[in-house]
XYZ file of C-alpha atoms in Angstrom:
526
model
C 91.667 -18.608 5.548
C 89.120 -20.699 3.765
C 86.622 -20.239 6.834
C 87.030 -16.617 6.657
C 86.172 -16.495 2.994
C 83.105 -18.674 3.549
C 82.143 -16.239 6.174
C 82.559 -13.222 3.933
C 80.884 -14.714 1.104
C 77.813 -15.751 2.990
C 77.624 -12.257 4.803
C 77.635 -10.861 1.454
C 75.245 -12.800 -0.377
C 72.736 -12.840 2.657
C 72.760 -9.405 3.542
C 72.413 -8.274 -0.097
C 69.337 -10.366 -0.672
C 68.038 -8.847 2.861
C 68.719 -5.311 1.493
C 66.827 -5.892 -1.886
C 63.865 -7.739 -0.249
C 63.855 -4.463 2.100
C 63.711 -2.047 -0.907
C 60.999 -4.075 -2.559
C 59.017 -4.037 0.369
C 56.092 -1.765 0.863
C 53.879 -3.988 3.686
C 54.831 -5.404 7.432
C 55.203 -8.741 8.801
C 53.169 -7.573 11.898
C 51.471 -4.032 12.569
C 53.973 -3.691 15.395
C 56.488 -3.372 12.448
C 54.813 0.054 11.586
C 54.093 1.106 15.258
C 57.674 1.016 16.165
C 59.012 2.992 12.975
C 56.528 5.416 13.628
C 57.723 5.825 17.285
C 61.357 6.282 16.072
C 60.310 9.056 13.569
C 57.869 10.968 15.842
C 60.511 11.007 18.396
C 62.170 13.805 16.705
C 58.753 15.726 17.458
C 58.094 14.253 20.835
C 61.460 12.947 22.604
C 59.141 10.938 25.023
C 58.925 8.124 22.258
C 62.731 7.302 23.304
C 61.707 6.039 26.643
C 58.312 4.897 25.749
C 57.789 1.200 27.288
C 56.123 -0.295 24.087
C 58.482 1.771 21.939
C 61.551 -0.194 23.259
C 64.455 2.299 23.496
C 66.964 0.022 22.401
C 65.173 -0.076 19.073
C 63.658 3.504 18.988
C 66.896 5.376 19.706
C 69.247 3.661 16.854
C 66.427 3.761 14.400
C 65.598 7.296 14.956
C 69.001 8.245 13.564
C 67.756 7.300 10.198
C 63.779 7.499 10.642
C 63.907 11.562 9.967
C 65.619 11.096 6.503
C 63.184 12.069 3.421
C 59.631 11.444 3.260
C 57.770 8.637 5.190
C 58.375 5.983 2.752
C 62.178 6.771 2.162
C 62.647 6.965 5.698
C 61.087 3.585 6.282
C 63.346 1.932 3.605
C 66.203 3.481 5.438
C 65.190 1.876 8.911
C 64.725 -1.555 6.979
C 68.264 -1.234 5.522
C 69.403 -0.376 8.993
C 67.661 -3.513 10.375
C 69.454 -5.626 7.677
C 72.918 -4.363 8.994
C 71.939 -5.040 12.316
C 71.002 -8.751 11.465
C 74.267 -8.933 9.370
C 76.463 -7.424 12.570
C 74.582 -10.050 14.849
C 75.386 -13.124 12.386
C 79.110 -12.167 11.896
C 79.638 -11.735 15.622
C 77.697 -15.023 16.398
C 80.558 -16.801 13.995
C 83.486 -15.049 15.773
C 81.970 -16.524 18.902
C 82.020 -19.830 17.676
C 85.635 -19.183 16.257
C 86.833 -18.301 19.866
C 85.328 -21.569 21.159
C 86.832 -23.695 18.500
C 83.841 -24.935 16.718
C 84.583 -26.541 13.411
C 81.951 -25.130 11.287
C 82.215 -21.525 12.821
C 82.156 -19.743 9.507
C 78.613 -21.336 8.663
C 77.228 -19.805 11.668
C 76.223 -16.740 9.483
C 74.352 -19.252 7.125
C 72.627 -20.857 10.022
C 71.236 -17.379 11.412
C 69.903 -16.574 7.883
C 68.297 -19.964 7.358
C 66.055 -19.344 10.353
C 63.087 -17.991 8.360
C 62.027 -15.378 10.634
C 65.466 -14.189 11.460
C 65.851 -13.595 7.940
C 62.501 -11.968 7.518
C 63.008 -9.803 10.216
C 66.286 -8.295 8.656
C 63.949 -6.503 6.085
C 61.295 -5.285 8.718
C 61.438 -2.612 11.353
C 61.014 -4.642 14.379
C 62.767 -5.012 17.647
C 63.992 -8.709 18.068
C 66.830 -8.471 15.861
C 68.012 -5.622 17.753
C 67.661 -7.365 20.903
C 69.660 -10.326 19.277
C 72.653 -8.200 18.297
C 72.709 -6.697 22.037
C 72.851 -10.240 23.431
C 75.376 -11.974 21.140
C 77.501 -8.675 21.252
C 77.348 -9.119 24.950
C 78.451 -12.540 24.955
C 81.149 -12.114 22.498
C 82.508 -9.313 24.919
C 82.260 -11.779 27.804
C 84.283 -14.482 25.852
C 86.862 -11.599 25.555
C 86.910 -11.020 29.486
C 85.476 -7.630 28.633
C 82.834 -8.078 31.245
C 81.771 -4.315 31.699
C 81.504 -3.576 28.031
C 79.525 -6.937 27.673
C 77.287 -5.968 30.406
C 76.610 -2.225 28.959
C 75.716 -4.088 25.748
C 73.533 -6.665 27.427
C 71.889 -3.727 29.318
C 70.578 -2.514 26.058
C 68.644 -5.757 25.399
C 67.050 -5.076 28.649
C 65.134 -2.094 26.882
C 64.679 -3.810 23.508
C 62.546 -6.697 24.861
C 60.662 -6.587 28.276
C 60.861 -10.308 29.115
C 64.855 -10.321 28.733
C 64.512 -9.287 32.294
C 64.635 -12.835 33.356
C 68.129 -12.867 31.730
C 69.405 -10.722 34.280
C 70.445 -13.517 36.821
C 71.697 -15.620 34.193
C 73.777 -13.005 32.932
C 74.994 -11.970 36.475
C 75.936 -15.766 36.831
C 77.942 -15.976 33.546
C 79.936 -12.772 34.417
C 80.779 -14.381 37.784
C 82.050 -17.452 36.435
C 84.082 -15.664 33.805
C 85.604 -13.579 36.595
C 86.590 -16.775 38.497
C 87.763 -18.485 35.711
C 89.978 -15.424 34.285
C 90.809 -14.243 37.613
C 89.197 -10.648 37.034
C 89.354 -8.178 39.931
C 86.104 -7.700 41.913
C 86.074 -4.061 41.276
C 85.548 -4.951 37.605
C 82.900 -7.422 38.470
C 81.119 -4.702 40.325
C 81.445 -2.474 37.693
C 80.133 -4.746 35.278
C 77.006 -5.221 37.987
C 76.297 -1.458 37.537
C 76.777 -1.143 33.893
C 74.216 -3.841 33.234
C 71.323 -1.719 34.773
C 72.183 1.725 33.037
C 69.820 1.360 30.166
C 66.558 0.410 32.340
C 67.674 2.990 34.925
C 67.772 5.520 32.146
C 64.477 4.528 30.670
C 62.605 4.438 33.958
C 63.952 8.108 35.003
C 62.881 9.369 31.204
C 59.952 7.818 31.339
C 58.794 9.205 34.831
C 59.804 12.648 33.566
C 57.642 12.380 30.388
C 54.780 10.120 31.524
C 54.883 10.100 35.348
C 55.085 6.151 35.557
C 57.875 3.795 35.688
C 58.154 1.145 33.214
C 59.378 -1.591 35.657
C 55.699 -1.275 37.108
C 54.439 -3.589 34.111
C 56.370 -6.589 35.800
C 53.887 -6.204 38.454
C 50.936 -6.678 36.269
C 51.094 -10.475 35.190
C 47.375 -10.774 34.101
C 46.630 -11.575 30.610
C 44.189 -9.976 28.238
C 41.167 -11.046 26.243
C 43.057 -11.130 23.110
C 45.760 -13.402 24.376
C 44.529 -16.401 26.358
C 45.940 -19.143 28.076
C 46.808 -22.158 25.578
C 48.537 -25.389 26.400
C 51.926 -26.805 27.143
C 52.886 -27.522 23.180
C 51.350 -24.182 22.109
C 55.049 -22.622 21.858
C 56.590 -25.003 20.019
C 55.169 -24.596 16.741
C 56.204 -20.867 17.091
C 59.633 -21.926 17.586
C 60.122 -24.390 14.578
C 58.121 -21.340 12.444
C 60.917 -18.851 13.594
C 64.091 -21.077 13.724
C 63.132 -23.950 11.461
C 63.115 -27.617 12.474
C 66.723 -28.296 11.340
C 68.401 -25.471 13.028
C 66.288 -26.288 16.440
C 67.632 -29.987 16.068
C 71.334 -28.701 15.494
C 70.797 -26.349 18.647
C 69.687 -29.097 20.914
C 72.411 -31.539 19.759
C 75.042 -28.954 19.999
C 74.192 -27.126 23.214
C 76.336 -29.724 25.029
C 79.214 -29.087 23.089
C 79.110 -25.375 23.260
C 78.745 -25.503 26.933
C 81.834 -27.546 27.266
C 83.809 -25.252 25.159
C 83.428 -22.593 27.574
C 80.389 -20.807 26.273
C 77.830 -21.335 28.830
C 76.267 -18.214 28.334
C 75.100 -18.989 24.815
C 73.005 -21.981 26.065
C 71.886 -20.652 29.342
C 70.378 -17.171 27.820
C 68.831 -18.848 24.789
C 67.475 -21.762 27.207
C 65.972 -19.429 29.739
C 64.640 -17.103 27.246
C 62.455 -19.726 25.190
C 61.328 -21.531 28.434
C 60.133 -18.102 29.612
C 58.009 -17.409 26.352
C 56.981 -20.923 26.315
C 55.670 -20.655 30.235
C 53.884 -17.065 29.165
C 52.171 -18.635 26.273
C 51.033 -21.650 28.038
C 49.561 -19.714 31.054
C 48.800 -16.536 29.146
C 50.620 -14.134 31.344
C 51.430 -10.304 30.732
C 49.118 -10.091 27.658
C 51.766 -11.480 25.352
C 50.913 -13.026 21.960
C 53.609 -15.525 22.272
C 54.499 -14.670 18.587
C 57.140 -16.571 16.738
C 59.146 -13.802 16.135
C 60.160 -13.614 19.610
C 62.621 -16.352 19.169
C 64.479 -13.909 16.824
C 65.972 -12.588 19.945
C 68.080 -15.619 20.815
C 68.554 -16.429 16.785
C 72.405 -15.828 16.853
C 72.702 -18.024 20.099
C 70.622 -21.027 18.373
C 72.995 -20.341 15.489
C 76.168 -21.147 17.465
C 74.722 -24.119 19.193
C 73.484 -25.388 15.825
C 77.025 -25.127 14.688
C 78.341 -27.308 17.678
C 75.249 -29.705 16.516
C 76.556 -29.650 12.832
C 79.698 -31.547 14.102
C 77.680 -34.194 15.859
C 75.486 -34.643 13.010
C 78.222 -35.094 10.504
C 79.576 -37.495 12.766
C 76.589 -39.555 12.738
C 76.037 -39.148 8.878
C 79.711 -40.667 8.359
C 79.702 -43.852 10.967
C 77.502 -45.797 13.012
C 77.534 -44.876 16.631
C 76.014 -43.133 19.386
C 75.767 -40.063 17.552
C 74.098 -41.789 15.247
C 71.295 -43.163 17.170
C 70.896 -39.944 19.316
C 70.485 -38.009 15.767
C 67.810 -40.406 14.342
C 65.869 -40.657 17.479
C 65.678 -36.829 18.204
C 65.053 -35.962 14.405
C 61.885 -38.330 14.247
C 61.001 -37.277 17.685
C 61.123 -33.360 16.698
C 59.036 -34.329 13.499
C 56.174 -36.562 15.230
C 55.806 -34.131 18.155
C 56.003 -30.995 16.244
C 53.574 -31.862 13.733
C 51.261 -32.866 16.488
C 51.597 -29.666 18.477
C 51.350 -27.543 15.096
C 48.021 -29.599 14.088
C 46.763 -28.695 17.879
C 47.449 -25.176 17.183
C 45.885 -25.048 13.844
C 42.659 -26.461 15.149
C 42.737 -24.050 17.844
C 42.845 -21.131 15.363
C 45.883 -19.902 17.101
C 48.519 -20.402 14.379
C 49.184 -17.698 11.803
C 50.631 -19.760 9.364
C 48.432 -22.094 7.325
C 49.951 -25.435 7.482
C 48.279 -26.437 4.190
C 50.646 -24.344 2.501
C 53.296 -27.223 3.233
C 50.924 -29.653 1.622
C 53.662 -29.715 -1.217
C 56.030 -31.267 0.971
C 53.814 -34.304 0.934
C 52.853 -34.334 -2.728
C 53.633 -37.523 -4.774
C 56.388 -36.212 -6.434
C 58.418 -35.105 -3.097
C 57.586 -38.483 -1.540
C 58.653 -40.480 -4.615
C 61.941 -38.304 -4.416
C 62.593 -39.118 -0.912
C 61.898 -42.890 -1.127
C 64.212 -42.847 -4.218
C 66.962 -41.180 -2.286
C 66.451 -43.807 0.495
C 66.625 -46.674 -1.578
C 69.762 -45.489 -3.511
C 71.637 -44.679 -0.161
C 70.698 -48.209 0.938
C 71.717 -49.751 -2.164
C 74.981 -47.839 -2.589
C 75.995 -47.277 0.938
C 74.707 -50.693 2.675
C 73.534 -48.214 5.551
C 72.530 -49.523 8.819
C 69.244 -48.897 10.000
C 70.393 -46.119 12.529
C 72.195 -44.542 10.157
C 69.690 -44.645 7.644
C 67.196 -43.116 10.347
C 69.409 -40.177 10.927
C 69.896 -39.617 7.148
C 66.164 -39.781 6.746
C 65.358 -37.610 9.632
C 67.699 -34.997 8.586
C 66.850 -34.953 5.277
C 62.715 -34.803 6.471
C 63.628 -31.731 8.695
C 65.594 -30.149 5.965
C 62.952 -30.333 3.358
C 60.556 -28.955 6.043
C 62.751 -26.172 6.784
C 63.429 -25.346 3.159
C 59.752 -24.947 2.609
C 59.174 -22.450 5.630
C 62.281 -20.406 4.364
C 60.926 -20.303 0.645
C 57.469 -19.174 2.167
C 58.456 -16.228 4.305
C 61.478 -14.823 2.640
C 59.896 -12.578 -0.149
C 58.907 -8.840 -0.291
C 56.492 -7.585 2.122
C 53.170 -6.561 0.583
C 50.274 -4.592 2.009
C 47.507 -6.421 3.126
C 43.797 -5.927 2.203
C 42.865 -4.127 5.298
C 46.310 -2.068 5.067
C 45.474 -0.906 1.398
C 41.849 -0.068 2.442
C 43.121 2.032 5.347
C 44.470 4.301 2.751
C 41.273 4.939 1.236
C 39.521 5.135 4.415
C 42.232 8.031 5.524
C 41.539 10.052 2.623
C 37.800 9.830 3.014
C 38.171 10.638 6.701
C 40.247 13.722 5.975
C 37.583 15.077 3.057
C 34.831 14.531 5.439
C 36.331 16.281 8.384
C 36.708 19.226 6.308
C 39.374 20.610 8.549
C 38.257 19.196 11.707
C 40.314 16.572 13.680
C 40.425 12.772 12.518
C 40.562 10.265 15.462
C 41.678 6.567 14.759
C 43.126 4.041 17.007
C 44.362 2.129 13.707
C 48.123 2.872 13.185
C 47.617 2.682 9.331
C 45.379 5.505 9.585
C 48.061 7.447 11.186
C 50.477 6.308 8.798
C 48.462 7.246 5.533
C 47.553 10.684 6.921
C 50.878 11.506 7.954
C 49.820 12.110 11.429
C 52.332 12.809 14.293
C 50.806 11.475 17.393
C 51.449 12.856 21.126
C 52.700 9.698 23.340
C 51.027 11.264 26.362
C 47.531 11.159 24.694
C 45.708 7.819 25.097
C 43.562 7.048 22.205
C 40.644 5.912 24.395
C 37.076 7.076 25.100
C 38.110 10.218 27.238
C 40.438 11.839 24.527
C 37.605 11.026 21.686
C 34.855 12.772 24.176
C 37.136 15.803 24.613
C 37.474 16.474 20.924
C 35.242 19.172 19.111
C 32.066 18.999 17.078
C 32.511 17.881 13.787
C 35.426 15.228 14.572
C 35.636 12.005 12.307
C 36.116 9.005 14.243
C 37.335 6.082 12.202
C 36.478 2.701 14.090
C 38.114 -0.371 12.932
C 37.465 -3.935 14.048
C 40.915 -4.667 15.027
C 42.293 -1.726 17.338
C 39.269 0.119 18.248
C 37.386 -2.512 20.538
C 40.904 -3.908 21.922
C 41.497 -4.002 25.670
C 43.892 -0.940 25.048
C 41.370 1.507 23.552
C 38.088 -0.125 24.829
C 36.103 1.876 21.678
C 32.971 -0.351 21.275
C 31.082 0.542 17.950
C 27.627 -0.350 19.663
C 28.142 2.335 22.362
C 28.756 5.072 19.839
C 25.976 4.082 17.743
C 23.544 4.327 20.622
C 24.930 7.709 21.399
C 23.074 10.542 19.689
C 26.349 12.563 19.889
C 27.842 10.651 17.016
C 26.161 9.970 13.575
C 27.151 7.317 11.538
C 28.302 8.410 8.055
C 29.384 5.594 6.015
C 31.148 1.992 6.297
C 33.921 0.725 4.203
C 34.281 -3.047 4.052
C 37.498 -5.068 4.541
C 38.054 -8.046 2.398
C 37.162 -10.950 4.534
C 37.593 -8.840 7.866
C 34.494 -6.568 8.556
C 34.364 -3.106 8.008
C 35.696 0.409 8.651
C 32.928 2.773 10.179
C 33.246 6.489 9.950
C 31.310 8.497 12.612
C 31.045 12.034 13.072
C 30.774 13.733 16.342
C 27.575 16.225 16.057
C 27.291 17.082 19.668
C 28.959 17.748 22.845
C 30.112 14.681 25.029
C 31.004 14.527 28.687
C 34.724 13.820 29.539
C 34.683 9.960 30.046
C 36.932 7.179 31.023
């Protein structure tokens, strides 16, 4: 009974904070936040967005149910509230999986979900990763209850929420077969589970072909990277995992993986490991034009929390008495600190880490160091601890302090950045200058501030711009326009007499927006 009250209290507290932060937010964690929401809202005008490869149908379809409500701002807040609900349900289901397999601290899995900084952050955004996480943990929840067909149907939704989850398909198949053998489930039900695990990708491919004439599955046949996301190094993904899951949760998850596996939840460990290993490899080699962002880890956040609850048992044992657990915790804690810090420095120097490591300088301030030394000295005097016990406690304390610093940094209302605020003024100027003529822009913030609804079949590239009438205002931006996807290079237009430079608007520390007017006929290009 006490565990249930702990779970209810934690769920109410964290979900309430998430809802409040979402209501106070007007910005994004990443521009994809806005793009995914717009796709869901535009789906009511262009249903093709429900099957769009980069819209992620597993996200777009449920979000579209609320994205139509009221004006754009109201609808966006409704979508954030839905995201908070999705994260909450994922955390509660993860806790119930922990209860099913007999973990002592199962009720605290809710807390272990939310103390993962980016999982908490994404609970008040409109990104796809927490939806993926819900589908995966819900599938595992069904699997643990021997409902393999329902579990496979939910797992199928994960396949159309994040494209890289396709690597989990054989892992899921193995887990279903293993459960079927253990529970003596008939082969007919196993066959049904195999079919239902593919229903969502099949539906997406059929719908996508009907709307766009191509199959999303073809994306897996193009593993090459892009000029934006290059090959990195073998340690490049580690800082992203640490930022997303926090060092303390990652350590506990590693410690608890074996315990969770032995309790019969192999699917938790296998799915999380394969998913993270895939992203590690993709970021290292630079495949599939993936940025290897930290937020991708959120897709397995509930699974990491379940494993971390198992690791919490090991950690508590290590703190209470000297033994093998104590040595393992001490070595792994300091090992993670050293390797993680080294990897973070490498990524920071390479300019690939969005998070500024110097924001954690407070953790090495004299006051913090003095406090840590005082705590260590006091525990030595009062507890007469052995060296390995001290190492375990100090290592865990250090990881906890760093994790708390990350959580404090990320968990706050999302605000508009300089470029996003400037885009609002640019959108107004462009509409005035166009005087009833079209406005063309690759930047999604121009579409947002202008209230555009864009046709998903129209690629915003040179060919579409060339086909537009004289008087069209082209808003060039330094981020999206010259990208590999749009290929709208400013020099090409400034050399073209069919385009006239009207004005430029500076972006704080980030280049300029350039407004060009189409003043002559142009051949259809691209």
